[in-house]
Amino acid sequence: MKRTQSSNRLVQWIDDRLPIFSYADQNVIAYPTPKNLNYWWNYGSIAGILLVIMLVTGIFLAMNYQPHAAVAFASVERIVRDVNYGWLLRYLHMNGASMFFIVVYIHMFRGLYFGSYKAPREILWMVGVTIYVAMMATAFMGYVLPWGQMSFWGATVITNLFSAIPLVGDYIVTWIWGGFSVDVPTINRFFVWHYLLPMILVMLVVIHLWALHVHKSSNPLGIDIKTPQDMMPFHPFYTIKDLYGLGLFMIVFLYFVFFQPNFFGEADNYIPANPMVTPPHILPEWYFLPFYAILRAVPDKLGGVVVMFAGVLILYVLPWLDTSKVRSATFRPIFKQLFWIFVADCLLLGWLGARPAEGIYLVLSRLATAYYFVHFMVLLPLVGKLEKPKPLPSSIYEEVAKKCRAKED
Amino acid sequence: MTDNPTNTPEDVDGPRRDFLLISTTTLGVAGVTLAAWPFIHSINPAKDVLALASTEVDLSSIEVGQAVTVLWRGKPVFIRHRTEEEIKAAEDVDINELRDPQSDADRIQRPEWLVTVGVCTHLGCIPSGQSLGDKRGDFGGWFCPCHGSHYDTSGRIRKGPAPFNLRVPPYVFTDDTNIVIG
């Protein structure tokens, strides 16, 4: 174990007993980071900071929220109208959820483009997928808490997915509800889960970072770190780059918070939950729409649920579906095109998820769903074998040096 | 820019970097501090709580010698319609011998009506003495059962561990028989 470099005797005394100072130095300050990370590598730290923002706003919201079906809606309105700065806390939390998904999606697509999931970072990737799944569960249950029409019917529809399970489906749904419909016990336990899951998320993030720090960050060239010259200390180079990106991100985030706080929401969720009336046009939050489109594309209840969950879970085996040894799409001409087609396919699915499930939309949904799985199960294994990658640079250091010389000239 | 990765802040230009570091850190700390205020303030009493912060009481049905307890801001307020003897006992005390010196006149608006917050100033229990059969302590006012504080007919602490007299809440007489507390 490396000793702390500090000459302060108190720091040395503490570090000898609890090595927090040398730990911080190794993992944050001197932490060796590839020299060539671009701005797509900012989104991990932004996601981490958003998690903290969500936790803090959530804790303070919980101090005024009442998880009871009779008063939940009114308690949220009271937060917005009567609690000091309650409107700010709620809109930070509400828009923070959407921002969290935007940031995590960019973070994931960055991983897909630059092959960050490949050896030796498979477990790092799988922990990340677990974080994503936990985030979806947390977001879903959080959306139920304001107890508006969309909350109630979203909860009804999503929990009913489990009724597709053969034989025991109905019992499981009753068990999840704690009754025979989404009601008082449901909102109470959803509140508990919504508060508990973020704590589990924090632990998952720690594991994610632990795995990350073993082989260090991947990089845009996708080649291994070979010499110390390939790296820079994290501080101040990447702390300041992360902070700059964070500043730009906060401008966008706070624009929505202050000027368009309900942009990502549904107007129907400002109508108190009514178990007697379903809104005519019910749809989930935007970040679930691609999977919602997949669910509706399959003309079978159990089949739709299975395919939809498969759409998420297939990410776990992605490191073994992509057979190419080359990580970065920069050196994979065919994969690069397939990547962008895949991005377009996901966006198309998201758009279709918000359309009615009929006519041309249904046809397109089926095609886009089929392509989604073909990309993972057919194209990735095949292209990895057939494609001829471009020659890889010999080192990160040389490539960075070449770019700098080109800039100077 | 250069290929050489060994540039350290010191040998580029120290003072300029020091200025940037200090000003960035200062701005960051100031920003976070300002951002903390909405969170801290959010757990202060909300507007609906403040809106319920006053209580109106009709005194006309309280006979001489009787007392009522009303709820104000979640706490009991004692309103005692004092008898002549009680008023005299309260006025005759030499205030120099009191722990929390205060004359009776400073604690009332009309001598027959004593209005105090019914929370012992020791550790927050409710003293007894509102009903006629209650223990009223050695000075005929109130007696706190928790740790034995004795209050007189002006609600002043006379004996026991409490440091201060029973608090007098802000109130106004809207007419002869109605008061608004808070």
PDB file of N, CA and C in Angstrom, chain A residues 73-147:
ATOM      1  N   PHE A  73     -51.786  12.602  -3.594  1.00  0.00           N
ATOM      2  CA  PHE A  73     -51.876  13.635  -4.630  1.00  0.00           C
ATOM      3  C   PHE A  73     -51.858  15.026  -3.998  1.00  0.00           C
ATOM      4  N   ALA A  74     -52.686  15.190  -2.953  1.00  0.00           N
ATOM      5  CA  ALA A  74     -52.746  16.494  -2.282  1.00  0.00           C
ATOM      6  C   ALA A  74     -51.412  16.841  -1.637  1.00  0.00           C
ATOM      7  N   SER A  75     -50.706  15.833  -1.127  1.00  0.00           N
ATOM      8  CA  SER A  75     -49.438  16.142  -0.454  1.00  0.00           C
ATOM      9  C   SER A  75     -48.399  16.614  -1.464  1.00  0.00           C
ATOM     10  N   VAL A  76     -48.448  16.079  -2.691  1.00  0.00           N
ATOM     11  CA  VAL A  76     -47.512  16.553  -3.722  1.00  0.00           C
ATOM     12  C   VAL A  76     -47.875  17.985  -4.120  1.00  0.00           C
ATOM     13  N   GLU A  77     -49.171  18.263  -4.253  1.00  0.00           N
ATOM     14  CA  GLU A  77     -49.583  19.634  -4.575  1.00  0.00           C
ATOM     15  C   GLU A  77     -49.196  20.600  -3.447  1.00  0.00           C
ATOM     16  N   ARG A  78     -49.289  20.117  -2.207  1.00  0.00           N
ATOM     17  CA  ARG A  78     -48.882  20.951  -1.075  1.00  0.00           C
ATOM     18  C   ARG A  78     -47.385  21.245  -1.152  1.00  0.00           C
ATOM     19  N   ILE A  79     -46.596  20.232  -1.555  1.00  0.00           N
ATOM     20  CA  ILE A  79     -45.158  20.455  -1.691  1.00  0.00           C
ATOM     21  C   ILE A  79     -44.913  21.587  -2.692  1.00  0.00           C
ATOM     22  N   VAL A  80     -45.633  21.547  -3.809  1.00  0.00           N
ATOM     23  CA  VAL A  80     -45.398  22.537  -4.867  1.00  0.00           C
ATOM     24  C   VAL A  80     -45.909  23.916  -4.448  1.00  0.00           C
ATOM     25  N   ARG A  81     -47.035  23.960  -3.709  1.00  0.00           N
ATOM     26  CA  ARG A  81     -47.652  25.255  -3.416  1.00  0.00           C
ATOM     27  C   ARG A  81     -47.241  25.849  -2.070  1.00  0.00           C
ATOM     28  N   ASP A  82     -47.138  25.018  -1.041  1.00  0.00           N
ATOM     29  CA  ASP A  82     -46.987  25.541   0.314  1.00  0.00           C
ATOM     30  C   ASP A  82     -45.593  25.370   0.911  1.00  0.00           C
ATOM     31  N   VAL A  83     -44.935  24.259   0.595  1.00  0.00           N
ATOM     32  CA  VAL A  83     -43.626  24.012   1.197  1.00  0.00           C
ATOM     33  C   VAL A  83     -42.613  24.995   0.599  1.00  0.00           C
ATOM     34  N   ASN A  84     -41.764  25.548   1.462  1.00  0.00           N
ATOM     35  CA  ASN A  84     -40.770  26.503   0.989  1.00  0.00           C
ATOM     36  C   ASN A  84     -39.859  25.844  -0.049  1.00  0.00           C
ATOM     37  N   TYR A  85     -39.797  26.432  -1.220  1.00  0.00           N
ATOM     38  CA  TYR A  85     -38.984  25.885  -2.321  1.00  0.00           C
ATOM     39  C   TYR A  85     -39.386  24.463  -2.713  1.00  0.00           C
ATOM     40  N   GLY A  86     -40.576  24.044  -2.286  1.00  0.00           N
ATOM     41  CA  GLY A  86     -41.028  22.699  -2.636  1.00  0.00           C
ATOM     42  C   GLY A  86     -41.122  22.518  -4.144  1.00  0.00           C
ATOM     43  N   TRP A  87     -41.581  23.574  -4.828  1.00  0.00           N
ATOM     44  CA  TRP A  87     -41.662  23.508  -6.298  1.00  0.00           C
ATOM     45  C   TRP A  87     -40.299  23.205  -6.886  1.00  0.00           C
ATOM     46  N   LEU A  88     -39.249  23.810  -6.315  1.00  0.00           N
ATOM     47  CA  LEU A  88     -37.893  23.607  -6.842  1.00  0.00           C
ATOM     48  C   LEU A  88     -37.454  22.162  -6.604  1.00  0.00           C
ATOM     49  N   LEU A  89     -37.692  21.666  -5.396  1.00  0.00           N
ATOM     50  CA  LEU A  89     -37.302  20.295  -5.082  1.00  0.00           C
ATOM     51  C   LEU A  89     -38.017  19.323  -6.008  1.00  0.00           C
ATOM     52  N   ARG A  90     -39.323  19.524  -6.182  1.00  0.00           N
ATOM     53  CA  ARG A  90     -40.072  18.568  -6.989  1.00  0.00           C
ATOM     54  C   ARG A  90     -39.624  18.625  -8.447  1.00  0.00           C
ATOM     55  N   TYR A  91     -39.462  19.827  -8.978  1.00  0.00           N
ATOM     56  CA  TYR A  91     -39.100  19.922 -10.401  1.00  0.00           C
ATOM     57  C   TYR A  91     -37.669  19.460 -10.648  1.00  0.00           C
ATOM     58  N   LEU A  92     -36.784  19.668  -9.659  1.00  0.00           N
ATOM     59  CA  LEU A  92     -35.433  19.107  -9.789  1.00  0.00           C
ATOM     60  C   LEU A  92     -35.506  17.584  -9.842  1.00  0.00           C
ATOM     61  N   HIS A  93     -36.362  17.013  -8.984  1.00  0.00           N
ATOM     62  CA  HIS A  93     -36.456  15.557  -8.894  1.00  0.00           C
ATOM     63  C   HIS A  93     -37.109  14.981 -10.150  1.00  0.00           C
ATOM     64  N   MET A  94     -38.200  15.626 -10.581  1.00  0.00           N
ATOM     65  CA  MET A  94     -38.949  15.169 -11.756  1.00  0.00           C
ATOM     66  C   MET A  94     -38.106  15.240 -13.025  1.00  0.00           C
ATOM     67  N   ASN A  95     -37.533  16.413 -13.265  1.00  0.00           N
ATOM     68  CA  ASN A  95     -36.708  16.571 -14.470  1.00  0.00           C
ATOM     69  C   ASN A  95     -35.378  15.859 -14.310  1.00  0.00           C
ATOM     70  N   GLY A  96     -34.911  15.750 -13.061  1.00  0.00           N
ATOM     71  CA  GLY A  96     -33.680  15.009 -12.811  1.00  0.00           C
ATOM     72  C   GLY A  96     -33.811  13.563 -13.279  1.00  0.00           C
ATOM     73  N   ALA A  97     -35.004  12.982 -13.091  1.00  0.00           N
ATOM     74  CA  ALA A  97     -35.218  11.601 -13.530  1.00  0.00           C
ATOM     75  C   ALA A  97     -35.046  11.492 -15.040  1.00  0.00           C
ATOM     76  N   SER A  98     -35.668  12.427 -15.768  1.00  0.00           N
ATOM     77  CA  SER A  98     -35.528  12.403 -17.228  1.00  0.00           C
ATOM     78  C   SER A  98     -34.081  12.627 -17.648  1.00  0.00           C
ATOM     79  N   MET A  99     -33.424  13.590 -16.983  1.00  0.00           N
ATOM     80  CA  MET A  99     -32.026  13.878 -17.306  1.00  0.00           C
ATOM     81  C   MET A  99     -31.145  12.666 -17.011  1.00  0.00           C
ATOM     82  N   PHE A 100     -31.451  11.987 -15.911  1.00  0.00           N
ATOM     83  CA  PHE A 100     -30.695  10.806 -15.518  1.00  0.00           C
ATOM     84  C   PHE A 100     -30.733   9.777 -16.654  1.00  0.00           C
ATOM     85  N   PHE A 101     -31.934   9.588 -17.217  1.00  0.00           N
ATOM     86  CA  PHE A 101     -32.047   8.608 -18.300  1.00  0.00           C
ATOM     87  C   PHE A 101     -31.340   9.093 -19.565  1.00  0.00           C
ATOM     88  N   ILE A 102     -31.481  10.385 -19.892  1.00  0.00           N
ATOM     89  CA  ILE A 102     -30.771  10.895 -21.074  1.00  0.00           C
ATOM     90  C   ILE A 102     -29.284  10.630 -20.917  1.00  0.00           C
ATOM     91  N   VAL A 103     -28.759  11.002 -19.748  1.00  0.00           N
ATOM     92  CA  VAL A 103     -27.319  10.882 -19.501  1.00  0.00           C
ATOM     93  C   VAL A 103     -26.877   9.414 -19.518  1.00  0.00           C
ATOM     94  N   VAL A 104     -27.674   8.556 -18.892  1.00  0.00           N
ATOM     95  CA  VAL A 104     -27.305   7.139 -18.854  1.00  0.00           C
ATOM     96  C   VAL A 104     -27.414   6.505 -20.243  1.00  0.00           C
ATOM     97  N   TYR A 105     -28.408   6.929 -21.014  1.00  0.00           N
ATOM     98  CA  TYR A 105     -28.501   6.410 -22.380  1.00  0.00           C
ATOM     99  C   TYR A 105     -27.287   6.828 -23.209  1.00  0.00           C
ATOM    100  N   ILE A 106     -26.877   8.069 -23.085  1.00  0.00           N
ATOM    101  CA  ILE A 106     -25.679   8.508 -23.820  1.00  0.00           C
ATOM    102  C   ILE A 106     -24.465   7.709 -23.349  1.00  0.00           C
ATOM    103  N   HIS A 107     -24.379   7.536 -22.022  1.00  0.00           N
ATOM    104  CA  HIS A 107     -23.281   6.766 -21.426  1.00  0.00           C
ATOM    105  C   HIS A 107     -23.263   5.329 -21.991  1.00  0.00           C
ATOM    106  N   MET A 108     -24.443   4.732 -22.140  1.00  0.00           N
ATOM    107  CA  MET A 108     -24.535   3.359 -22.648  1.00  0.00           C
ATOM    108  C   MET A 108     -24.200   3.294 -24.135  1.00  0.00           C
ATOM    109  N   PHE A 109     -24.724   4.253 -24.902  1.00  0.00           N
ATOM    110  CA  PHE A 109     -24.425   4.247 -26.335  1.00  0.00           C
ATOM    111  C   PHE A 109     -22.950   4.529 -26.582  1.00  0.00           C
ATOM    112  N   ARG A 110     -22.348   5.336 -25.714  1.00  0.00           N
ATOM    113  CA  ARG A 110     -20.898   5.534 -25.801  1.00  0.00           C
ATOM    114  C   ARG A 110     -20.181   4.192 -25.633  1.00  0.00           C
ATOM    115  N   GLY A 111     -20.631   3.420 -24.652  1.00  0.00           N
ATOM    116  CA  GLY A 111     -20.050   2.096 -24.431  1.00  0.00           C
ATOM    117  C   GLY A 111     -20.238   1.192 -25.649  1.00  0.00           C
ATOM    118  N   LEU A 112     -21.428   1.302 -26.273  1.00  0.00           N
ATOM    119  CA  LEU A 112     -21.698   0.475 -27.453  1.00  0.00           C
ATOM    120  C   LEU A 112     -20.786   0.878 -28.613  1.00  0.00           C
ATOM    121  N   TYR A 113     -20.619   2.188 -28.818  1.00  0.00           N
ATOM    122  CA  TYR A 113     -19.831   2.670 -29.963  1.00  0.00           C
ATOM    123  C   TYR A 113     -18.360   2.316 -29.792  1.00  0.00           C
ATOM    124  N   PHE A 114     -17.848   2.573 -28.596  1.00  0.00           N
ATOM    125  CA  PHE A 114     -16.406   2.398 -28.400  1.00  0.00           C
ATOM    126  C   PHE A 114     -16.050   1.013 -27.850  1.00  0.00           C
ATOM    127  N   GLY A 115     -17.038   0.102 -27.810  1.00  0.00           N
ATOM    128  CA  GLY A 115     -16.755  -1.265 -27.381  1.00  0.00           C
ATOM    129  C   GLY A 115     -16.261  -1.360 -25.951  1.00  0.00           C
ATOM    130  N   SER A 116     -16.778  -0.489 -25.089  1.00  0.00           N
ATOM    131  CA  SER A 116     -16.312  -0.475 -23.700  1.00  0.00           C
ATOM    132  C   SER A 116     -16.678  -1.746 -22.941  1.00  0.00           C
ATOM    133  N   TYR A 117     -17.598  -2.539 -23.499  1.00  0.00           N
ATOM    134  CA  TYR A 117     -18.069  -3.741 -22.792  1.00  0.00           C
ATOM    135  C   TYR A 117     -17.157  -4.940 -23.021  1.00  0.00           C
ATOM    136  N   LYS A 118     -16.152  -4.775 -23.892  1.00  0.00           N
ATOM    137  CA  LYS A 118     -15.335  -5.947 -24.249  1.00  0.00           C
ATOM    138  C   LYS A 118     -14.268  -6.243 -23.204  1.00  0.00           C
ATOM    139  N   ALA A 119     -13.698  -7.442 -23.304  1.00  0.00           N
ATOM    140  CA  ALA A 119     -12.684  -7.882 -22.351  1.00  0.00           C
ATOM    141  C   ALA A 119     -11.611  -6.820 -22.203  1.00  0.00           C
ATOM    142  N   PRO A 120     -11.171  -6.524 -20.987  1.00  0.00           N
ATOM    143  CA  PRO A 120     -11.513  -7.201 -19.727  1.00  0.00           C
ATOM    144  C   PRO A 120     -12.571  -6.454 -18.914  1.00  0.00           C
ATOM    145  N   ARG A 121     -13.536  -5.822 -19.582  1.00  0.00           N
ATOM    146  CA  ARG A 121     -14.493  -4.993 -18.830  1.00  0.00           C
ATOM    147  C   ARG A 121     -15.919  -5.556 -18.874  1.00  0.00           C
ATOM    148  N   GLU A 122     -16.069  -6.864 -19.061  1.00  0.00           N
ATOM    149  CA  GLU A 122     -17.422  -7.439 -19.170  1.00  0.00           C
ATOM    150  C   GLU A 122     -18.224  -7.248 -17.892  1.00  0.00           C
ATOM    151  N   ILE A 123     -17.596  -7.474 -16.747  1.00  0.00           N
ATOM    152  CA  ILE A 123     -18.355  -7.381 -15.490  1.00  0.00           C
ATOM    153  C   ILE A 123     -18.690  -5.919 -15.190  1.00  0.00           C
ATOM    154  N   LEU A 124     -17.770  -5.038 -15.515  1.00  0.00           N
ATOM    155  CA  LEU A 124     -18.042  -3.603 -15.400  1.00  0.00           C
ATOM    156  C   LEU A 124     -19.315  -3.258 -16.178  1.00  0.00           C
ATOM    157  N   TRP A 125     -19.413  -3.775 -17.395  1.00  0.00           N
ATOM    158  CA  TRP A 125     -20.591  -3.537 -18.236  1.00  0.00           C
ATOM    159  C   TRP A 125     -21.844  -4.151 -17.629  1.00  0.00           C
ATOM    160  N   MET A 126     -21.715  -5.394 -17.124  1.00  0.00           N
ATOM    161  CA  MET A 126     -22.895  -6.081 -16.574  1.00  0.00           C
ATOM    162  C   MET A 126     -23.390  -5.391 -15.303  1.00  0.00           C
ATOM    163  N   VAL A 127     -22.479  -4.904 -14.497  1.00  0.00           N
ATOM    164  CA  VAL A 127     -22.900  -4.133 -13.316  1.00  0.00           C
ATOM    165  C   VAL A 127     -23.641  -2.882 -13.793  1.00  0.00           C
ATOM    166  N   GLY A 128     -23.135  -2.278 -14.864  1.00  0.00           N
ATOM    167  CA  GLY A 128     -23.800  -1.104 -15.431  1.00  0.00           C
ATOM    168  C   GLY A 128     -25.212  -1.426 -15.889  1.00  0.00           C
ATOM    169  N   VAL A 129     -25.401  -2.579 -16.545  1.00  0.00           N
ATOM    170  CA  VAL A 129     -26.748  -2.971 -16.985  1.00  0.00           C
ATOM    171  C   VAL A 129     -27.652  -3.154 -15.762  1.00  0.00           C
ATOM    172  N   THR A 130     -27.093  -3.727 -14.687  1.00  0.00           N
ATOM    173  CA  THR A 130     -27.874  -3.900 -13.458  1.00  0.00           C
ATOM    174  C   THR A 130     -28.283  -2.536 -12.898  1.00  0.00           C
ATOM    175  N   ILE A 131     -27.371  -1.581 -12.948  1.00  0.00           N
ATOM    176  CA  ILE A 131     -27.707  -0.225 -12.504  1.00  0.00           C
ATOM    177  C   ILE A 131     -28.878   0.310 -13.329  1.00  0.00           C
ATOM    178  N   TYR A 132     -28.826   0.080 -14.629  1.00  0.00           N
ATOM    179  CA  TYR A 132     -29.881   0.546 -15.528  1.00  0.00           C
ATOM    180  C   TYR A 132     -31.231  -0.092 -15.166  1.00  0.00           C
ATOM    181  N   VAL A 133     -31.220  -1.399 -14.922  1.00  0.00           N
ATOM    182  CA  VAL A 133     -32.462  -2.087 -14.561  1.00  0.00           C
ATOM    183  C   VAL A 133     -33.003  -1.538 -13.231  1.00  0.00           C
ATOM    184  N   ALA A 134     -32.100  -1.363 -12.253  1.00  0.00           N
ATOM    185  CA  ALA A 134     -32.528  -0.829 -10.950  1.00  0.00           C
ATOM    186  C   ALA A 134     -33.081   0.588 -11.107  1.00  0.00           C
ATOM    187  N   MET A 135     -32.457   1.359 -11.997  1.00  0.00           N
ATOM    188  CA  MET A 135     -32.936   2.722 -12.278  1.00  0.00           C
ATOM    189  C   MET A 135     -34.345   2.704 -12.842  1.00  0.00           C
ATOM    190  N   MET A 136     -34.600   1.743 -13.754  1.00  0.00           N
ATOM    191  CA  MET A 136     -35.927   1.682 -14.368  1.00  0.00           C
ATOM    192  C   MET A 136     -36.978   1.352 -13.311  1.00  0.00           C
ATOM    193  N   ALA A 137     -36.650   0.399 -12.433  1.00  0.00           N
ATOM    194  CA  ALA A 137     -37.597   0.044 -11.370  1.00  0.00           C
ATOM    195  C   ALA A 137     -37.848   1.252 -10.462  1.00  0.00           C
ATOM    196  N   THR A 138     -36.763   1.945 -10.108  1.00  0.00           N
ATOM    197  CA  THR A 138     -36.885   3.102  -9.220  1.00  0.00           C
ATOM    198  C   THR A 138     -37.735   4.189  -9.871  1.00  0.00           C
ATOM    199  N   ALA A 139     -37.457   4.458 -11.147  1.00  0.00           N
ATOM    200  CA  ALA A 139     -38.176   5.525 -11.850  1.00  0.00           C
ATOM    201  C   ALA A 139     -39.657   5.180 -11.969  1.00  0.00           C
ATOM    202  N   PHE A 140     -39.942   3.921 -12.285  1.00  0.00           N
ATOM    203  CA  PHE A 140     -41.338   3.503 -12.419  1.00  0.00           C
ATOM    204  C   PHE A 140     -42.092   3.733 -11.107  1.00  0.00           C
ATOM    205  N   MET A 141     -41.487   3.280 -10.001  1.00  0.00           N
ATOM    206  CA  MET A 141     -42.199   3.408  -8.730  1.00  0.00           C
ATOM    207  C   MET A 141     -42.288   4.861  -8.278  1.00  0.00           C
ATOM    208  N   GLY A 142     -41.283   5.654  -8.631  1.00  0.00           N
ATOM    209  CA  GLY A 142     -41.344   7.080  -8.318  1.00  0.00           C
ATOM    210  C   GLY A 142     -42.479   7.767  -9.065  1.00  0.00           C
ATOM    211  N   TYR A 143     -42.712   7.338 -10.307  1.00  0.00           N
ATOM    212  CA  TYR A 143     -43.757   7.953 -11.120  1.00  0.00           C
ATOM    213  C   TYR A 143     -45.145   7.637 -10.556  1.00  0.00           C
ATOM    214  N   VAL A 144     -45.252   6.545  -9.801  1.00  0.00           N
ATOM    215  CA  VAL A 144     -46.550   6.166  -9.216  1.00  0.00           C
ATOM    216  C   VAL A 144     -46.896   7.073  -8.024  1.00  0.00           C
ATOM    217  N   LEU A 145     -45.868   7.563  -7.335  1.00  0.00           N
ATOM    218  CA  LEU A 145     -46.096   8.229  -6.050  1.00  0.00           C
ATOM    219  C   LEU A 145     -46.998   9.470  -6.090  1.00  0.00           C
ATOM    220  N   PRO A 146     -46.935  10.334  -7.131  1.00  0.00           N
ATOM    221  CA  PRO A 146     -47.836  11.513  -7.113  1.00  0.00           C
ATOM    222  C   PRO A 146     -49.315  11.133  -7.214  1.00  0.00           C
ATOM    223  N   TRP A 147     -49.598   9.884  -7.573  1.00  0.00           N
ATOM    224  CA  TRP A 147     -50.965   9.365  -7.545  1.00  0.00           C
ATOM    225  C   TRP A 147     -51.914  10.144  -8.439  1.00  0.00           C
TER     226      TRP A 147
END
